[in-house]
Short mmCIF file of N, CA, C and O in Angstrom, two decimals:
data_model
loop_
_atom_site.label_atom_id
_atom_site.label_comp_id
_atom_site.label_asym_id
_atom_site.label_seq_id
_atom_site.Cartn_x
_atom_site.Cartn_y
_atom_site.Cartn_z
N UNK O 963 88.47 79.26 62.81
CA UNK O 963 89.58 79.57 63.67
C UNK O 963 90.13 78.32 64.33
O UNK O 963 89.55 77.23 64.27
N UNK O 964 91.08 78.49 64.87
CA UNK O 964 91.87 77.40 65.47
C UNK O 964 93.16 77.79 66.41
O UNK O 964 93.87 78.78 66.31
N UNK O 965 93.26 76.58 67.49
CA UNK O 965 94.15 77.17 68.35
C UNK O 965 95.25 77.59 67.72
O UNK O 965 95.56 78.75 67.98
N UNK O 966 95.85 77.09 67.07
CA UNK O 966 97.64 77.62 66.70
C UNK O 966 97.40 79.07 65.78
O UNK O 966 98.24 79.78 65.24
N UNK O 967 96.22 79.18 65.82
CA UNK O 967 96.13 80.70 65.13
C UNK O 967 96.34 81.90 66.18
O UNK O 967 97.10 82.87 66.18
N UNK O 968 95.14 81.32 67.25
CA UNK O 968 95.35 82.30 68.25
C UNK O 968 96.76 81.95 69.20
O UNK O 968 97.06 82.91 69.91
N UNK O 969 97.34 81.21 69.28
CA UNK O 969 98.46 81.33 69.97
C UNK O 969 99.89 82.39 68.70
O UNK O 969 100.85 83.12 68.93
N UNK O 970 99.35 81.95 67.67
CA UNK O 970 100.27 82.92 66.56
C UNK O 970 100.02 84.61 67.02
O UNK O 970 100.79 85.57 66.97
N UNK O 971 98.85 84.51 67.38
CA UNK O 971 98.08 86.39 67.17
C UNK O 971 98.70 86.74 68.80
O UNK O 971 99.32 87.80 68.89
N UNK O 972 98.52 85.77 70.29
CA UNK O 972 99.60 86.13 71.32
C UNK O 972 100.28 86.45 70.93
O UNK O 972 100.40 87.65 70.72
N UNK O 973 101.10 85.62 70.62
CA UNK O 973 102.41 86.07 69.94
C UNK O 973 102.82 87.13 69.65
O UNK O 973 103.63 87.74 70.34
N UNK O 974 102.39 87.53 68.69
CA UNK O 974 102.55 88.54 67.80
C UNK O 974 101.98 90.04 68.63
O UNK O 974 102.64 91.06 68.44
N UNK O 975 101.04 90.07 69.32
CA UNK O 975 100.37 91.27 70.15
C UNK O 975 101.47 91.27 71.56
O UNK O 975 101.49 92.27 72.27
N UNK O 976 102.14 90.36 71.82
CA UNK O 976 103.44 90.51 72.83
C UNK O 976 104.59 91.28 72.26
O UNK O 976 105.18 92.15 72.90
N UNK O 977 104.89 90.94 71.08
CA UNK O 977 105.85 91.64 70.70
C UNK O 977 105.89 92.61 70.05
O UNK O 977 106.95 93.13 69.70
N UNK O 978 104.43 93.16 69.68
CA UNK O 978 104.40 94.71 69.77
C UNK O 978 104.13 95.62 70.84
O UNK O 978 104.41 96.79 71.13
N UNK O 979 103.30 94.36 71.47
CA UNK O 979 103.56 95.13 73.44
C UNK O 979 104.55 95.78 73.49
O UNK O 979 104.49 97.00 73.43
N UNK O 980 105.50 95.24 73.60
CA UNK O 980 107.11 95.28 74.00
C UNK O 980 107.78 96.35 73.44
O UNK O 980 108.63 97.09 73.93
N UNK O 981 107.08 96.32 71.93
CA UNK O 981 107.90 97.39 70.98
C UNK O 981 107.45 98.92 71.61
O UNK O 981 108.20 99.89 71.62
N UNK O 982 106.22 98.90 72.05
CA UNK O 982 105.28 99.98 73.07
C UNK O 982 105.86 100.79 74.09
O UNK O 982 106.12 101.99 74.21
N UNK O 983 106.02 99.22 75.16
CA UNK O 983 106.47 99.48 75.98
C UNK O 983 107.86 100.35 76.30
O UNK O 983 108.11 101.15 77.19
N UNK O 984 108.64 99.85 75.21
CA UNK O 984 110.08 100.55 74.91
C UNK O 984 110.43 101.95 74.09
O UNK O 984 111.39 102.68 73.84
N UNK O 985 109.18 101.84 73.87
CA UNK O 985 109.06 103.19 73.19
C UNK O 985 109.99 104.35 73.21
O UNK O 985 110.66 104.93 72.36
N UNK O 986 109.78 104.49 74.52
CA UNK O 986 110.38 105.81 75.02
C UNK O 986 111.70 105.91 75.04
O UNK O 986 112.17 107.04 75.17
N UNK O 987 112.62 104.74 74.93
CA UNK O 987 114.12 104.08 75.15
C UNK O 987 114.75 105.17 76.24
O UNK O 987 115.69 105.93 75.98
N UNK O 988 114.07 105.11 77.45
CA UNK O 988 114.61 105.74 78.61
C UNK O 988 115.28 103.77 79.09
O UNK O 988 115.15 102.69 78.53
N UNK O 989 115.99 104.22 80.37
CA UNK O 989 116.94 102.71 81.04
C UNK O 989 115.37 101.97 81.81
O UNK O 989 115.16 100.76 81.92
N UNK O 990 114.36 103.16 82.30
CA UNK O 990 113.03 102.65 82.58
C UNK O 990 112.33 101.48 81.80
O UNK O 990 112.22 100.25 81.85
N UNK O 991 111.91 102.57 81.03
CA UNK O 991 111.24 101.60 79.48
C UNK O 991 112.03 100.45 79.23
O UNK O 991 111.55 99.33 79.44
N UNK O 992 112.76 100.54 78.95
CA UNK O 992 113.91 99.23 78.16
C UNK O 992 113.59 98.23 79.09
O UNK O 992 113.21 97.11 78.75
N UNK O 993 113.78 98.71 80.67
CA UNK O 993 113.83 97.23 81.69
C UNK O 993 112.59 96.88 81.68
O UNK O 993 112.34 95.67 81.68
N UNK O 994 111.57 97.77 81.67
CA UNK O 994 110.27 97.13 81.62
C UNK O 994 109.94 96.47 80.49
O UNK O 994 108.84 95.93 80.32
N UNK O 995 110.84 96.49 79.66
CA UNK O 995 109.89 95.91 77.98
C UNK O 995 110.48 94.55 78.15
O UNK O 995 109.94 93.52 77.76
N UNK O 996 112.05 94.67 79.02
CA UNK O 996 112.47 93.19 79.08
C UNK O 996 111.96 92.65 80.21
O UNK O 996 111.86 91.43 80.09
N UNK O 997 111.63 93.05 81.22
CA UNK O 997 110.72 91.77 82.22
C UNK O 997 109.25 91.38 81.48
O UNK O 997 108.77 90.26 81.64
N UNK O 998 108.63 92.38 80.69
CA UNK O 998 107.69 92.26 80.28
C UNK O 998 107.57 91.23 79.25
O UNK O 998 106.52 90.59 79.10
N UNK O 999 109.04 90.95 78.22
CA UNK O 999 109.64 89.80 77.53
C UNK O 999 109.67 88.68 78.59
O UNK O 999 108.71 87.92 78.54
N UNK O 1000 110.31 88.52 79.24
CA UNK O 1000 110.39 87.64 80.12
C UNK O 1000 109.19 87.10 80.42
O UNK O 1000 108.96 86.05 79.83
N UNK O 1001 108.45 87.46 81.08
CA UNK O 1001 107.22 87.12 81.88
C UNK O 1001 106.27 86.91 81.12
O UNK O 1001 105.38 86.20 81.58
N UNK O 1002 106.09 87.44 79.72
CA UNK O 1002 105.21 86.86 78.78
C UNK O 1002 106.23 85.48 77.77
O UNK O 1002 105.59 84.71 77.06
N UNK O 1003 107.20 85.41 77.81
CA UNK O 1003 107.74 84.00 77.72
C UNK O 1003 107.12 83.05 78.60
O UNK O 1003 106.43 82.08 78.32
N UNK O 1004 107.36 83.34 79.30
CA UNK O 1004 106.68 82.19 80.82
C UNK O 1004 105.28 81.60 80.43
O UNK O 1004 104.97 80.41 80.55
N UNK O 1005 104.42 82.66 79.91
CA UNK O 1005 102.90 82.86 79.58
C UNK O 1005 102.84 81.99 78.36
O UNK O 1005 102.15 80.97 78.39
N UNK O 1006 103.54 82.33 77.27
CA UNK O 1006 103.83 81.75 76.37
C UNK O 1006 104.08 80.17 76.03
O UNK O 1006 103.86 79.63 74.95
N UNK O 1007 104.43 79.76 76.85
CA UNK O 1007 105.04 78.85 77.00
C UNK O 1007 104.22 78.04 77.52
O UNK O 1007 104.15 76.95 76.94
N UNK O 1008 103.36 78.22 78.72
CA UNK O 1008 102.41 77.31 79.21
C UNK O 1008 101.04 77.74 78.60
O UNK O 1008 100.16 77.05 79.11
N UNK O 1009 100.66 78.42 77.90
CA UNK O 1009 99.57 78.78 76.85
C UNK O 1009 100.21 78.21 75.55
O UNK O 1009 99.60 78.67 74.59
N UNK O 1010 101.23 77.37 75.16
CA UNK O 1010 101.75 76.05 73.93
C UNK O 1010 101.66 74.52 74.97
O UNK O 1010 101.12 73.42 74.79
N UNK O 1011 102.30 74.99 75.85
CA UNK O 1011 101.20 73.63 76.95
C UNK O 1011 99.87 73.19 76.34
O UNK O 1011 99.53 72.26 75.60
N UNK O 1012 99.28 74.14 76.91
CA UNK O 1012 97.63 74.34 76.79
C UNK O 1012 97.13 73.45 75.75
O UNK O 1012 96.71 72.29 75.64
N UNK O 1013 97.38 74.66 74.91
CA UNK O 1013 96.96 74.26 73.35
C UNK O 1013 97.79 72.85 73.11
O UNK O 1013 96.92 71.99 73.25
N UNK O 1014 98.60 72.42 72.92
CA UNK O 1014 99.08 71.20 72.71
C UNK O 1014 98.25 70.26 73.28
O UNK O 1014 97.79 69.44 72.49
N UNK O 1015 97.88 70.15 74.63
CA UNK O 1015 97.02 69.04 75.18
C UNK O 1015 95.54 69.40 74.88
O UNK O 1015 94.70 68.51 74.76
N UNK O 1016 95.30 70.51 74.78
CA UNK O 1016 93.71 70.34 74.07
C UNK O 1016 93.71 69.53 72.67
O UNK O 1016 92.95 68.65 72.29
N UNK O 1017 94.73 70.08 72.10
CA UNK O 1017 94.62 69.91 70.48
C UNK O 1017 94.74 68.00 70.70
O UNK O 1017 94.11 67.29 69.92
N UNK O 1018 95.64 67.31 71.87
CA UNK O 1018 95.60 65.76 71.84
C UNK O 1018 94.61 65.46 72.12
O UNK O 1018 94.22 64.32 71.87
N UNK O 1019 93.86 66.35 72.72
CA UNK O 1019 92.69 65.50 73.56
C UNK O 1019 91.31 65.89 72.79
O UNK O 1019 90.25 65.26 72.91
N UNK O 1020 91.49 66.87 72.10
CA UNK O 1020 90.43 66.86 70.93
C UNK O 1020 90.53 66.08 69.74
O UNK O 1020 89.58 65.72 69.05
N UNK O 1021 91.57 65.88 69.57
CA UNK O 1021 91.97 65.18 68.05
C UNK O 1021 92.07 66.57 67.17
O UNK O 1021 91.65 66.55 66.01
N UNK O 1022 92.47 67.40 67.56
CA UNK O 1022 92.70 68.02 66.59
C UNK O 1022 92.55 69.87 67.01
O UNK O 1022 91.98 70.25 68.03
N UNK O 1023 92.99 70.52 66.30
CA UNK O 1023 93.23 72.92 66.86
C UNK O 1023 92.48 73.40 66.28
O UNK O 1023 92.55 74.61 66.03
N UNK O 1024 91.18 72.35 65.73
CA UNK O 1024 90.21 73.75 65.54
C UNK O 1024 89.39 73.86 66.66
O UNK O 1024 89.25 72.95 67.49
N UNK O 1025 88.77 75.07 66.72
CA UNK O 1025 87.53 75.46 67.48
C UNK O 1025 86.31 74.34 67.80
O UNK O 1025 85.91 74.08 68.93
N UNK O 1026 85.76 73.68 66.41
CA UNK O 1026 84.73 72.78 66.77
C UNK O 1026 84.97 71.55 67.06
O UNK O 1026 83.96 70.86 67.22
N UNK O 1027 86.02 71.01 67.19
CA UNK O 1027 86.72 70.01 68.11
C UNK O 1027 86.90 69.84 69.25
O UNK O 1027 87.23 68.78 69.79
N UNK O 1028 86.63 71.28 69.93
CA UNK O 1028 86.60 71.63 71.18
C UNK O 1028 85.21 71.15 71.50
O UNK O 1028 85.26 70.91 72.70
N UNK O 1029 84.03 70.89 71.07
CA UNK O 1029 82.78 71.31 71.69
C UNK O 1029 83.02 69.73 72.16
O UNK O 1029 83.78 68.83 71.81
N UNK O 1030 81.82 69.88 73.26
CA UNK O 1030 81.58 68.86 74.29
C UNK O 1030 82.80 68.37 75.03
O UNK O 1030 82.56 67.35 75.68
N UNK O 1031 84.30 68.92 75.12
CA UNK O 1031 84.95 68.53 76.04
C UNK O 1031 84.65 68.66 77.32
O UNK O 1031 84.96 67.72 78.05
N UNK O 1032 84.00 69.83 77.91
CA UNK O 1032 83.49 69.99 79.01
C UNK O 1032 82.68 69.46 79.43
O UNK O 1032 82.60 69.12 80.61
N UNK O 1033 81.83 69.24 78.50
CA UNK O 1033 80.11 69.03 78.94
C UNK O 1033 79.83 67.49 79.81
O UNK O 1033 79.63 66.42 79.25
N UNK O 1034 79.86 67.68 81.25
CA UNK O 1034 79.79 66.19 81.83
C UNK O 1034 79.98 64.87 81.30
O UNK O 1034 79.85 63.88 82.03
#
């Protein structure tokens, strides 16, 4: 596994959120599916932050590239 995988699978589980959320296509639903767009943009966006500076500071988006960044 690797980060740009799991930021693909966010992704993708937001925008069936959304499809969920809207389900019902009442004026309710609809506004909630779009703040819910909104506000997981926001999320989105600084979770490609994230991953971008791990992935520099590991050398690289897989998983075992990660080990010992923490570790004192």
């Amino acid at each position: 596994g690797d980060l740009v995988s799991m930021l693909a699978a966010w992704e993708i589980a937001a925008v069936a959120s959304a499809f969920l959320v809207a389900a019902r296509r009442t004026p309710a639903a609809l506004a909630a599916a779009q703040r819910y767009l909104v506000v997981h943009l926001a999320a989105g966006a600084a979770l490609l932050v994230g991953v971008l500076l791990l992935g520099q500071t590991a050398n690289g988006f897989a998983f075992e590239s990660l080990r010992g960044l923490g570790a004192g």
